[in-house]
Short mmCIF file of C-alpha atoms in Angstrom, two decimals:
data_model
loop_
_atom_site.label_atom_id
_atom_site.label_comp_id
_atom_site.label_asym_id
_atom_site.label_seq_id
_atom_site.Cartn_x
_atom_site.Cartn_y
_atom_site.Cartn_z
CA UNK A 24 14.17 7.18 19.29
CA UNK A 25 12.13 8.91 22.03
CA UNK A 26 11.36 12.36 20.57
CA UNK A 27 8.56 13.33 18.25
CA UNK A 28 7.30 11.67 15.10
CA UNK A 29 8.39 15.00 13.23
CA UNK A 30 12.02 14.84 14.67
CA UNK A 31 12.24 11.18 13.61
CA UNK A 32 11.04 11.45 10.09
CA UNK A 33 12.81 14.69 9.39
CA UNK A 34 16.16 12.94 10.47
CA UNK A 35 15.36 10.17 8.02
CA UNK A 36 14.43 12.58 5.19
CA UNK A 37 17.55 14.62 5.91
CA UNK A 38 19.83 11.45 5.53
CA UNK A 39 17.98 10.56 2.34
CA UNK A 40 18.44 14.02 0.87
CA UNK A 41 22.18 13.83 1.74
CA UNK A 42 22.45 10.56 -0.10
CA UNK A 43 20.55 11.69 -3.12
CA UNK A 44 22.84 14.78 -3.38
CA UNK A 45 25.99 12.60 -2.90
CA UNK A 46 24.52 10.13 -5.51
CA UNK A 47 24.59 12.90 -8.08
CA UNK A 48 23.70 12.09 -11.75
CA UNK A 49 24.50 8.50 -11.37
CA UNK A 50 20.82 7.55 -11.98
CA UNK A 51 19.54 10.47 -13.62
CA UNK A 52 15.77 10.32 -13.96
CA UNK A 53 13.80 12.02 -16.80
CA UNK A 54 12.25 15.23 -15.94
CA UNK A 55 8.70 14.07 -15.64
CA UNK A 56 9.57 11.38 -13.22
CA UNK A 57 9.60 11.22 -9.41
CA UNK A 58 11.88 8.91 -7.58
CA UNK A 59 10.09 6.10 -5.96
CA UNK A 60 11.05 4.88 -2.53
CA UNK A 61 10.89 1.47 -0.66
CA UNK A 62 10.52 2.15 2.94
CA UNK A 63 11.57 -0.39 5.53
CA UNK A 64 10.02 0.07 8.85
CA UNK A 65 10.65 -2.84 11.10
CA UNK A 66 7.95 -2.39 13.72
CA UNK A 67 4.38 -3.84 14.10
CA UNK A 68 2.17 -2.21 11.61
CA UNK A 69 -1.31 -2.76 10.38
CA UNK A 70 -0.80 -2.72 6.70
CA UNK A 71 -3.63 -1.00 4.93
CA UNK A 72 -2.22 -1.23 1.37
CA UNK A 73 1.12 -1.57 -0.32
CA UNK A 74 2.08 2.05 0.63
CA UNK A 75 0.18 2.55 3.77
CA UNK A 76 0.20 1.17 7.38
CA UNK A 77 -0.56 2.10 10.79
CA UNK A 78 1.86 1.82 13.69
CA UNK A 79 0.59 -0.62 16.36
CA UNK A 80 3.31 -0.30 18.90
CA UNK A 81 7.14 0.41 19.14
CA UNK A 82 9.71 -2.36 19.95
CA UNK A 83 13.51 -2.22 20.24
CA UNK A 84 13.71 0.81 22.59
CA UNK A 85 11.92 3.25 20.32
CA UNK A 86 9.18 5.23 22.30
CA UNK A 87 7.49 8.07 20.30
CA UNK A 88 4.08 8.12 21.91
CA UNK A 89 2.24 10.50 19.33
CA UNK A 90 3.27 8.07 16.48
CA UNK A 91 1.16 5.06 17.66
CA UNK A 92 -1.89 4.94 15.57
CA UNK A 93 -0.62 7.06 12.60
CA UNK A 94 -0.04 6.15 9.13
CA UNK A 95 3.83 5.71 8.68
CA UNK A 96 4.31 6.42 4.98
CA UNK A 97 2.13 9.53 5.37
CA UNK A 98 4.59 10.83 8.03
CA UNK A 99 7.46 9.97 5.98
CA UNK A 100 5.84 11.65 2.74
CA UNK A 101 5.18 14.86 4.85
CA UNK A 102 8.85 14.97 5.91
CA UNK A 103 10.01 14.41 2.25
CA UNK A 104 8.08 17.31 1.16
CA UNK A 105 9.36 19.39 4.18
CA UNK A 106 12.92 18.76 2.90
CA UNK A 107 11.96 19.72 -0.61
CA UNK A 108 12.28 16.17 -1.96
CA UNK A 109 10.35 14.92 -4.92
CA UNK A 110 10.15 11.39 -3.77
CA UNK A 111 7.16 9.12 -3.42
CA UNK A 112 6.74 6.37 -1.00
CA UNK A 113 5.89 3.33 -3.13
CA UNK A 114 6.02 0.47 -0.80
CA UNK A 115 6.07 0.08 3.01
CA UNK A 116 7.80 -3.04 3.93
CA UNK A 117 9.28 -4.77 6.98
CA UNK A 118 12.91 -6.10 7.07
CA UNK A 119 11.60 -9.72 6.90
CA UNK A 120 9.39 -8.88 3.70
CA UNK A 121 12.35 -6.95 2.16
CA UNK A 122 14.69 -10.15 2.78
CA UNK A 123 11.93 -12.42 1.46
CA UNK A 124 11.62 -10.16 -1.80
CA UNK A 125 15.24 -10.19 -2.31
CA UNK A 126 15.52 -13.89 -1.65
CA UNK A 127 12.62 -14.76 -3.97
CA UNK A 128 14.17 -12.45 -6.70
CA UNK A 129 17.46 -14.45 -6.46
CA UNK A 130 15.76 -18.01 -6.10
CA UNK A 131 12.06 -18.49 -6.61
CA UNK A 132 12.00 -21.45 -4.37
CA UNK A 133 12.13 -18.99 -1.45
CA UNK A 134 8.93 -19.38 0.71
CA UNK A 135 9.99 -17.61 3.96
CA UNK A 136 12.43 -15.21 5.47
CA UNK A 137 13.75 -14.84 9.00
CA UNK A 138 15.61 -12.26 10.76
CA UNK A 139 17.79 -13.39 13.61
CA UNK A 140 19.94 -10.44 14.73
CA UNK A 141 19.39 -7.80 17.46
CA UNK A 142 15.72 -8.80 17.23
CA UNK A 143 13.94 -11.58 15.44
CA UNK A 144 11.06 -11.90 13.08
CA UNK A 145 9.71 -13.88 10.32
CA UNK A 146 7.54 -13.74 7.24
CA UNK A 147 6.33 -16.23 4.70
CA UNK A 148 4.25 -16.79 1.61
CA UNK A 149 0.61 -18.03 2.35
CA UNK A 150 -2.43 -18.82 0.20
CA UNK A 151 -4.87 -16.01 0.36
CA UNK A 152 -7.74 -18.60 1.07
CA UNK A 153 -5.84 -19.55 4.07
CA UNK A 154 -5.77 -15.97 5.83
CA UNK A 155 -8.86 -15.35 7.68
CA UNK A 156 -8.08 -11.59 8.07
CA UNK A 157 -8.25 -11.10 4.23
CA UNK A 158 -12.25 -11.43 4.33
CA UNK A 159 -12.42 -12.29 0.63
CA UNK A 160 -9.75 -9.87 -0.52
CA UNK A 161 -7.96 -11.48 -3.71
CA UNK A 162 -4.47 -11.00 -5.06
CA UNK A 163 -3.52 -11.73 -8.62
CA UNK A 164 -1.07 -14.58 -7.61
CA UNK A 165 -3.46 -16.01 -5.03
CA UNK A 166 -0.70 -15.61 -2.41
CA UNK A 167 0.18 -12.88 0.19
CA UNK A 168 3.12 -12.46 2.34
CA UNK A 169 2.40 -12.57 6.07
CA UNK A 170 4.57 -10.66 8.49
CA UNK A 171 4.27 -12.86 11.46
CA UNK A 172 5.88 -10.52 14.10
CA UNK A 173 6.94 -13.90 15.68
CA UNK A 174 9.26 -11.99 18.37
CA UNK A 175 5.91 -11.60 20.21
CA UNK A 176 4.90 -15.22 19.98
CA UNK A 177 4.22 -16.88 23.52
CA UNK A 178 3.31 -20.22 24.55
CA UNK A 179 3.04 -22.01 27.98
CA UNK A 180 5.31 -24.74 26.29
CA UNK A 181 8.19 -22.32 25.98
CA UNK A 182 10.92 -23.42 28.14
CA UNK A 183 11.03 -20.21 30.45
CA UNK A 184 13.23 -19.89 33.32
CA UNK A 185 13.64 -17.59 36.31
CA UNK A 186 16.31 -15.62 34.35
CA UNK A 187 13.98 -15.02 31.43
CA UNK A 188 11.05 -13.84 33.79
CA UNK A 189 13.56 -11.32 35.69
CA UNK A 190 14.93 -10.06 32.23
CA UNK A 191 11.29 -9.54 31.01
CA UNK A 192 10.10 -7.94 34.15
CA UNK A 193 13.00 -5.49 34.26
CA UNK A 194 12.75 -4.63 30.47
CA UNK A 195 11.26 -1.45 29.10
CA UNK A 196 8.56 -3.75 27.46
CA UNK A 197 7.40 -6.34 30.10
CA UNK A 198 5.13 -9.14 28.84
CA UNK A 199 6.01 -8.34 25.35
CA UNK A 200 8.21 -9.97 22.88
CA UNK A 201 8.48 -13.18 24.83
CA UNK A 202 10.02 -15.28 22.01
CA UNK A 203 12.43 -12.57 20.99
CA UNK A 204 13.88 -12.25 24.44
CA UNK A 205 14.82 -16.10 24.47
CA UNK A 206 16.28 -15.89 20.95
CA UNK A 207 17.78 -12.61 19.71
CA UNK A 208 21.07 -10.85 20.00
CA UNK A 209 19.70 -8.01 22.07
CA UNK A 210 19.03 -10.31 24.87
CA UNK A 211 21.37 -13.41 25.08
CA UNK A 212 24.28 -11.61 26.69
CA UNK A 213 22.18 -10.48 29.42
CA UNK A 214 20.70 -13.99 30.11
CA UNK A 215 24.24 -15.24 30.55
CA UNK A 216 25.11 -12.20 33.00
CA UNK A 217 22.03 -13.13 35.03
CA UNK A 218 23.22 -16.57 35.35
CA UNK A 219 26.75 -15.61 36.34
CA UNK A 220 25.38 -13.32 38.86
CA UNK A 221 23.16 -15.94 40.39
CA UNK A 222 26.08 -18.30 40.53
CA UNK A 223 28.03 -15.67 42.44
CA UNK A 224 25.24 -14.92 44.83
CA UNK A 225 24.89 -18.60 45.68
CA UNK A 226 28.51 -19.42 46.09
CA UNK A 227 31.84 -17.67 46.74
CA UNK A 228 33.29 -19.10 43.59
CA UNK A 229 34.58 -15.81 42.15
CA UNK A 230 35.16 -13.92 45.30
CA UNK A 231 33.48 -10.62 45.91
CA UNK A 232 30.69 -9.52 43.62
CA UNK A 233 31.62 -6.80 41.09
CA UNK A 234 29.09 -3.93 40.74
CA UNK A 235 29.32 -4.19 36.94
CA UNK A 236 27.75 -7.64 37.05
CA UNK A 237 24.51 -6.18 38.38
CA UNK A 238 24.05 -3.66 35.54
CA UNK A 239 21.64 -4.81 32.94
CA UNK A 240 22.96 -5.41 29.25
CA UNK A 241 26.69 -5.01 30.62
CA UNK A 242 27.44 -8.23 28.76
CA UNK A 243 26.65 -7.78 25.22
CA UNK A 244 26.02 -10.85 23.08
CA UNK A 245 29.16 -10.32 20.84
CA UNK A 246 31.16 -10.66 24.01
CA UNK A 247 29.22 -13.78 25.12
CA UNK A 248 29.88 -15.23 21.54
CA UNK A 249 33.57 -14.43 21.87
CA UNK A 250 33.73 -16.40 25.33
CA UNK A 251 31.81 -19.27 23.71
CA UNK A 252 33.90 -19.63 20.84
CA UNK A 253 37.28 -19.16 22.74
CA UNK A 254 39.37 -22.11 21.53
CA UNK A 255 42.76 -21.30 23.44
CA UNK A 256 43.51 -24.18 25.75
CA UNK A 257 43.58 -21.72 28.84
CA UNK A 258 40.39 -19.81 27.74
CA UNK A 259 42.22 -16.46 28.00
CA UNK A 260 39.59 -14.68 25.95
CA UNK A 261 37.00 -15.79 28.63
CA UNK A 262 39.21 -14.47 31.33
CA UNK A 263 39.97 -11.14 29.59
CA UNK A 264 36.25 -10.57 29.06
CA UNK A 265 35.40 -11.39 32.57
CA UNK A 266 38.15 -9.02 33.81
CA UNK A 267 37.67 -6.13 31.43
CA UNK A 268 33.85 -6.09 31.00
CA UNK A 269 32.53 -7.57 34.12
CA UNK A 270 35.52 -6.62 36.50
CA UNK A 271 35.88 -10.11 37.77
CA UNK A 272 39.67 -10.81 37.86
CA UNK A 273 41.71 -14.00 38.29
CA UNK A 274 38.92 -16.42 37.43
CA UNK A 275 40.40 -19.97 37.75
CA UNK A 276 40.20 -22.30 34.62
CA UNK A 277 37.78 -24.47 36.14
CA UNK A 278 35.36 -21.63 36.50
CA UNK A 279 35.98 -20.25 32.84
CA UNK A 280 34.88 -23.60 31.62
CA UNK A 281 31.66 -23.16 33.50
CA UNK A 282 31.14 -19.78 32.11
CA UNK A 283 31.61 -21.17 28.57
CA UNK A 284 29.09 -23.88 29.40
CA UNK A 285 26.53 -21.23 30.53
CA UNK A 286 27.12 -19.57 27.17
CA UNK A 287 26.61 -22.77 25.32
CA UNK A 288 23.33 -23.68 26.98
CA UNK A 289 21.89 -20.23 26.41
CA UNK A 290 22.89 -20.21 22.77
CA UNK A 291 21.86 -23.77 22.07
CA UNK A 292 18.42 -23.08 23.47
CA UNK A 293 17.93 -19.87 21.31
CA UNK A 294 19.08 -21.63 18.22
CA UNK A 295 16.68 -24.69 18.80
CA UNK A 296 13.69 -22.33 19.43
CA UNK A 297 14.53 -20.44 16.30
CA UNK A 298 14.69 -23.81 14.39
CA UNK A 299 11.23 -24.71 15.91
CA UNK A 300 9.78 -21.54 14.67
CA UNK A 301 11.09 -22.21 11.17
CA UNK A 302 9.65 -25.73 11.10
CA UNK A 303 6.36 -24.28 12.23
CA UNK A 304 6.17 -22.24 9.25
CA UNK A 305 7.16 -25.09 6.93
CA UNK A 306 4.60 -27.19 8.57
CA UNK A 307 1.72 -24.53 8.08
CA UNK A 308 2.46 -24.44 4.32
CA UNK A 309 3.02 -27.97 3.88
CA UNK A 310 6.70 -27.88 3.25
CA UNK A 311 7.75 -30.20 6.21
CA UNK A 312 7.31 -33.39 4.31
CA UNK A 313 3.77 -33.96 5.18
CA UNK A 314 2.35 -32.16 2.27
CA UNK A 315 -0.04 -30.33 4.58
CA UNK A 316 -1.68 -33.65 5.55
CA UNK A 317 -1.92 -33.66 9.35
CA UNK A 318 -0.63 -36.91 10.37
CA UNK A 319 0.25 -37.84 6.82
CA UNK A 320 3.08 -40.43 6.07
CA UNK A 321 5.94 -38.35 5.17
CA UNK A 322 7.67 -40.98 3.06
CA UNK A 323 4.97 -40.97 0.40
CA UNK A 324 5.13 -37.18 -0.29
CA UNK A 325 7.49 -35.80 -2.80
CA UNK A 326 9.31 -32.93 -1.16
CA UNK A 327 9.82 -29.72 -2.99
CA UNK A 328 13.20 -27.87 -2.78
CA UNK A 329 12.44 -25.09 -0.15
CA UNK A 330 14.69 -22.09 0.59
CA UNK A 331 14.30 -19.91 3.66
CA UNK A 332 16.19 -16.58 3.34
CA UNK A 333 18.04 -15.55 6.69
CA UNK A 334 19.38 -12.39 7.64
CA UNK A 335 21.07 -11.06 10.85
CA UNK A 336 24.34 -11.27 12.46
CA UNK A 337 23.46 -13.75 15.11
CA UNK A 338 22.76 -16.37 12.21
CA UNK A 339 25.58 -15.16 9.80
CA UNK A 340 28.52 -14.29 12.26
CA UNK A 341 27.94 -16.71 15.11
CA UNK A 342 29.04 -20.02 13.99
CA UNK A 343 27.92 -22.08 16.90
CA UNK A 344 24.48 -20.66 16.90
CA UNK A 345 24.28 -21.55 13.15
CA UNK A 346 25.37 -25.10 13.72
CA UNK A 347 23.02 -25.61 16.51
CA UNK A 348 20.18 -24.21 14.49
CA UNK A 349 20.85 -26.68 11.60
CA UNK A 350 21.35 -29.64 13.98
CA UNK A 351 17.83 -28.70 15.43
CA UNK A 352 16.37 -28.58 11.94
CA UNK A 353 17.73 -32.02 11.23
CA UNK A 354 16.34 -33.18 14.64
CA UNK A 355 12.72 -32.03 14.16
CA UNK A 356 12.30 -32.64 10.37
CA UNK A 357 14.50 -35.76 9.83
CA UNK A 358 17.59 -35.80 7.71
CA UNK A 359 15.56 -37.08 4.62
CA UNK A 360 13.43 -33.96 4.81
CA UNK A 361 15.92 -31.39 6.09
CA UNK A 362 18.19 -32.14 2.98
CA UNK A 363 15.47 -30.32 0.73
CA UNK A 364 15.36 -27.38 3.07
CA UNK A 365 18.16 -24.60 2.33
CA UNK A 366 18.83 -21.81 4.55
CA UNK A 367 20.41 -18.94 2.58
CA UNK A 368 21.97 -15.93 3.98
CA UNK A 369 20.52 -12.91 2.27
CA UNK A 370 22.22 -9.56 2.76
CA UNK A 371 20.66 -6.23 2.90
CA UNK A 372 16.99 -7.26 2.41
CA UNK A 373 16.09 -4.03 4.04
CA UNK A 374 17.58 -2.01 1.32
CA UNK A 375 17.77 -4.10 -2.02
CA UNK A 376 14.47 -5.91 -1.15
CA UNK A 377 12.56 -2.84 -0.53
CA UNK A 378 13.77 -1.21 -3.63
CA UNK A 379 12.67 -4.43 -5.57
CA UNK A 380 9.19 -3.86 -4.00
CA UNK A 381 9.07 -0.22 -4.87
CA UNK A 382 10.02 -1.17 -8.47
CA UNK A 383 7.48 -3.80 -8.67
CA UNK A 384 4.75 -1.42 -7.50
CA UNK A 385 5.95 1.57 -9.60
CA UNK A 386 3.34 4.03 -10.92
CA UNK A 387 5.35 3.93 -14.15
CA UNK A 388 5.64 1.34 -16.74
CA UNK A 389 7.50 -1.61 -15.30
CA UNK A 390 9.65 -2.07 -18.38
CA UNK A 391 11.44 1.35 -17.82
CA UNK A 392 11.99 0.76 -14.02
#
């Protein structure tokens, strides 16, 4: 993650080589055909074509300085050649784009995809004539997929607290990925840890302060979710996590309830912000009941069935997060419109979706793919 581009891509190529060798003859190709690869690379890229893109910056703890500004598929292709693999990078995708491809393959009403896991991002299908960057470039369908990189969205309207500001300034990428830091699984547990620490510093509710509580990311989001969803009458799971992970023993029930409330507030805010982002996309493409007419009366418009593909553990595994997100969609859109919008869990868009993209951009006759 912090070495050289050659090390990183050699590692990926070696893993791929192992997989191909293990797979054996299960999908034997005719001798004159190369394997074609869909490559999911979930970092901000300036996409130059279906199979080329320049890395703009690293996120998620990666930091290989010599890679920034380089063509990602070219680096991958060179590593494949070094490892003696006859494989062509046919499509460069982002995990959101792979998820949209898979979602659309299974259900043609899919217009957008959202990842809400360790990080968060979204992409959607946009009319080419609405994309200023395109500068006259046309596609056969008249549409293009836009990878939003919404994790880096920022607005003065976002409800930022002192905990968000501190988390951001102490992170490896300050002033970056502001929206992601309020929503995604990498950060929610740490926001809760910071609130508990502040409560301890400002009162003697929990007794002496544990040194563990001062360590960033000591409380992971799955642990926070386990405390939030603890339905035992004495909140014993909350007590266990506070004792084992944060080394705060003998927390009375009243205070365990306060901790659960903190988890609830942080999770509900994250889910509602994610929902607002989804509605923002639907509004942009006229699928929020307005038909794209600003200030138009919704009741007069026939709302089309609209599917948003969602991938990521925070949404699929965290029941309360999912419920709060659905509740917010209903609040913002109104129930009459929200009932036409389906959020569909889509698994392995990064894998299957990228394979579909590679197949659809194959250099061979599509019928034989």
